[in-house]
Coordinates of C-alpha atoms and ligand atoms in Angstrom, one line a residue:
M14 CA 120.4 52.1 157.3
A15 CA 124.0 51.7 156.3
K16 CA 126.9 54.1 155.5
L17 CA 128.2 53.6 152.0
N18 CA 131.8 53.9 150.7
I19 CA 132.4 57.0 148.6
L20 CA 134.6 56.6 145.6
H21 CA 137.5 59.2 145.2
F22 CA 138.9 60.7 142.0
P23 CA 140.7 59.4 139.9
D24 CA 138.7 56.1 140.4
T25 CA 137.5 55.3 136.9
R26 CA 134.1 54.1 138.2
L27 CA 133.2 57.8 138.7
R28 CA 133.2 58.0 134.9
N29 CA 130.3 55.4 134.5
K30 CA 127.1 56.7 133.0
A31 CA 124.2 55.7 135.3
K32 CA 121.2 53.8 134.0
P33 CA 117.6 55.0 134.5
V34 CA 115.6 53.3 137.4
A35 CA 112.8 51.2 135.9
Q36 CA 110.7 51.0 139.1
V37 CA 111.0 52.8 142.5
D38 CA 110.8 49.7 144.7
G39 CA 112.0 48.9 148.3
A40 CA 115.6 48.4 147.1
V41 CA 115.7 51.9 145.6
R42 CA 114.1 53.4 148.8
K43 CA 116.8 51.6 150.9
L44 CA 119.5 53.0 148.6
I45 CA 118.0 56.5 149.1
D46 CA 118.0 56.1 152.9
D47 CA 121.6 54.8 152.9
M48 CA 122.7 57.7 150.6
F49 CA 121.2 60.2 153.0
E50 CA 123.0 58.6 155.9
T51 CA 126.3 58.7 154.0
M52 CA 125.8 62.3 152.8
Y53 CA 124.9 63.7 156.3
D54 CA 127.8 61.8 157.9
A55 CA 130.4 63.0 155.3
P56 CA 129.2 65.8 155.7
G57 CA 127.9 67.1 152.4
I58 CA 124.9 68.8 150.8
G59 CA 124.4 66.2 148.0
L60 CA 125.3 62.7 146.8
A61 CA 124.8 60.8 143.5
A62 CA 124.5 57.0 143.3
T63 CA 127.6 56.9 141.0
Q64 CA 129.7 58.2 143.9
V65 CA 128.8 55.1 146.0
N66 CA 129.4 52.8 143.0
V67 CA 125.7 52.2 142.2
D68 CA 124.9 52.4 138.5
R69 CA 121.4 54.0 138.8
R70 CA 120.1 57.5 138.3
V71 CA 119.4 58.5 141.9
I72 CA 120.5 61.6 143.8
V73 CA 120.0 63.0 147.3
I74 CA 120.3 66.6 148.3
D75 CA 119.8 68.7 151.5
V76 CA 121.1 72.3 151.3
S77 CA 119.5 73.4 154.6
E78 CA 121.6 74.1 157.6
E79 CA 119.3 72.2 159.9
H80 CA 119.2 69.0 157.7
D81 CA 115.5 69.3 157.5
A82 CA 115.0 69.6 153.7
P83 CA 115.9 66.2 152.3
L84 CA 115.2 65.9 148.6
A85 CA 115.5 62.5 146.8
L86 CA 115.3 62.6 143.0
V87 CA 115.1 59.5 140.8
N88 CA 115.8 59.8 137.0
P89 CA 116.2 63.6 137.3
E90 CA 116.1 65.6 134.0
I91 CA 116.7 69.3 133.6
V92 CA 114.1 70.6 131.1
A93 CA 115.0 74.3 131.2
R94 CA 117.9 76.5 132.3
D95 CA 118.2 80.2 132.7
G96 CA 120.8 82.8 133.9
E97 CA 124.4 82.2 135.0
E98 CA 126.0 81.7 138.4
E99 CA 129.6 81.3 139.4
M100 CA 130.0 79.5 142.7
D101 CA 132.7 77.7 144.7
E102 CA 132.0 74.0 144.5
G103 CA 133.4 71.0 146.5
C104 CA 132.9 67.3 146.0
L105 CA 132.9 64.4 148.4
S106 CA 134.8 62.4 145.6
V107 CA 137.4 65.1 145.3
P108 CA 138.1 65.8 149.0
G109 CA 139.6 69.1 150.1
I110 CA 139.4 70.8 146.7
Y111 CA 137.1 73.9 146.2
E112 CA 137.0 75.7 142.8
K113 CA 134.7 78.1 141.0
V114 CA 132.4 76.7 138.4
Q115 CA 129.9 78.5 136.2
R116 CA 126.4 77.0 135.9
A117 CA 122.8 77.9 135.2
D118 CA 121.3 79.9 138.1
H119 CA 117.8 78.8 137.5
I120 CA 116.6 75.4 136.4
R121 CA 113.3 73.5 135.9
L122 CA 113.4 69.7 136.3
R123 CA 111.4 66.6 136.2
A124 CA 112.0 63.5 138.3
L125 CA 110.4 60.8 140.3
D126 CA 110.2 61.2 144.1
R127 CA 111.0 58.5 146.8
D128 CA 107.5 57.0 146.3
G129 CA 107.9 56.9 142.5
N130 CA 105.5 59.8 141.9
P131 CA 106.4 62.2 139.1
L132 CA 107.5 65.6 140.3
E133 CA 108.3 68.9 138.5
M134 CA 110.1 71.6 140.3
E135 CA 112.1 74.8 139.9
A136 CA 115.3 75.6 141.7
Q137 CA 117.7 78.5 141.9
G138 CA 121.0 79.5 143.7
L139 CA 122.8 76.8 145.7
L140 CA 120.0 74.2 145.2
A141 CA 120.2 74.6 141.4
V142 CA 124.0 74.4 141.4
C143 CA 123.9 71.3 143.6
I144 CA 121.3 69.5 141.4
Q145 CA 123.4 70.2 138.3
H146 CA 126.6 69.0 140.1
E147 CA 124.8 65.7 141.1
I148 CA 123.2 65.1 137.6
D149 CA 126.7 65.6 136.2
H150 CA 127.9 62.7 138.5
L151 CA 125.2 60.4 137.0
D152 CA 126.7 61.2 133.5
G153 CA 130.2 60.4 134.7
K154 CA 131.3 64.1 134.9
L155 CA 133.1 65.8 137.8
F156 CA 133.2 69.5 138.6
I157 CA 137.0 69.5 138.0
D158 CA 136.3 68.7 134.3
Y159 CA 135.3 72.4 134.0
L160 CA 138.8 73.4 135.0
S161 CA 142.0 73.5 132.8
N162 CA 143.9 70.3 132.1
L163 CA 146.8 71.6 134.1
K164 CA 144.7 72.3 137.2
R165 CA 143.1 68.9 137.0
Q166 CA 146.4 67.1 136.7
R167 CA 147.7 69.0 139.8
I168 CA 144.6 67.9 141.7
K169 CA 145.0 64.3 140.6
K170 CA 148.7 64.3 141.8
K171 CA 147.8 65.9 145.1
L172 CA 145.0 63.3 145.8
Q173 CA 147.1 60.4 144.7
K174 CA 149.9 61.6 147.0
E175 CA 147.5 61.9 149.9
S176 CA 146.0 58.5 149.4
R177 CA 149.4 56.9 149.2
Q178 CA 150.3 58.6 152.5
E179 CA 147.0 57.4 154.1
R180 CA 147.7 53.8 153.0
R181 CA 151.2 54.1 154.6
D182 CA 149.8 55.5 157.8
A183 CA 147.2 52.7 158.0
E184 CA 150.0 50.1 157.4
D185 CA 152.1 51.7 160.2
D186 CA 149.1 51.6 162.5
R187 CA 148.5 47.9 161.7
R188 CA 152.2 47.0 162.4
A189 CA 152.2 48.9 165.7
I190 CA 149.4 46.7 167.1
Ligands
K1U216 O1 128.4 65.7 145.1 C1 129.1 65.8 146.1 O2 130.2 65.4 146.1 C2 128.6 66.6 147.3 C3 129.0 68.1 147.2 C4 127.9 68.9 146.6 C5 128.1 70.3 146.2 C6 128.8 71.2 147.0 C7 129.0 72.5 146.6 C8 128.5 72.9 145.4 C9 127.9 72.0 144.6 C10 127.7 70.7 145.0 C11 129.3 68.5 148.7 O3 128.5 68.4 149.5 S1 130.9 69.0 149.0 C12 130.8 69.5 150.8 C13 130.0 70.7 151.0 O4 129.8 71.5 150.1 C14 129.6 71.0 152.4 C15 129.9 70.3 153.5 C16 129.5 70.6 154.8 C17 128.6 71.6 154.9 C18 128.3 72.4 153.9 C19 128.7 72.1 152.6
ZN217 ZN1 130.4 65.7 143.7

C-alpha cells in the first residue's frame, strides 16, 4: 500500500469532473487500498479520488471511531434524498477550515463495491453527509462552494498565506542542513 498526496484548495485539479470506472480491476482495488491508507493517516472520515489527483469516480469512507467500518464506493449515484441537516464540515483539501453546510439528512444510493458487485444502500446523519461531500468532490465541487464569495476568498487567502509560509520554512530547513 502507499500513501497518496492530497491536493489542497485552490489547486485547480480539484475542479476536475471524474470519469466513471469501466471495470473494477486490480488497479482500482489498489487505488482503493491506497486511498484508505491515506484517509486513515490524514486522519479523515472520507476521501475522493479527485483529491489524490485520480480522475475516476471512486470514494472511500469510514465514519466509525474504531476504524472498523470501511466503505468503498465506485461510481456512486444518489437516487433519492430526504430531509435536511446542517452540520459542521471539514475537508482534507481545505485544511483547518470547518463550516456549517446544509445537506439532505437521508439518502439512497447505488454504486459498485470493491469487488465490482452492484450495491444499493441507505444512509443518514454523518454517513449521509460524508457521502454527499465525497460525491461533490467527484463533480469538482468543494464544501466551501456553499459559502458566500467573501468567506471563500478569505479562506483562499488564508491557505495561500499558510502554504507560502510552509514553503519558506522548508527552504530554511534545507539551508540549515
Ligand atoms: O473529503 C474530505 O476531505 C474528508 C473529510 C470528510 C468530511 C468531514 C466532515 C463532514 C463531511 C465530510 C474529512 O474527513 S475532514 C476531517 C474530519 O472530519 C475528521 C478527522 C479526524 C477525526 C474525525 C473527523
Ligand atoms: Zn473534502
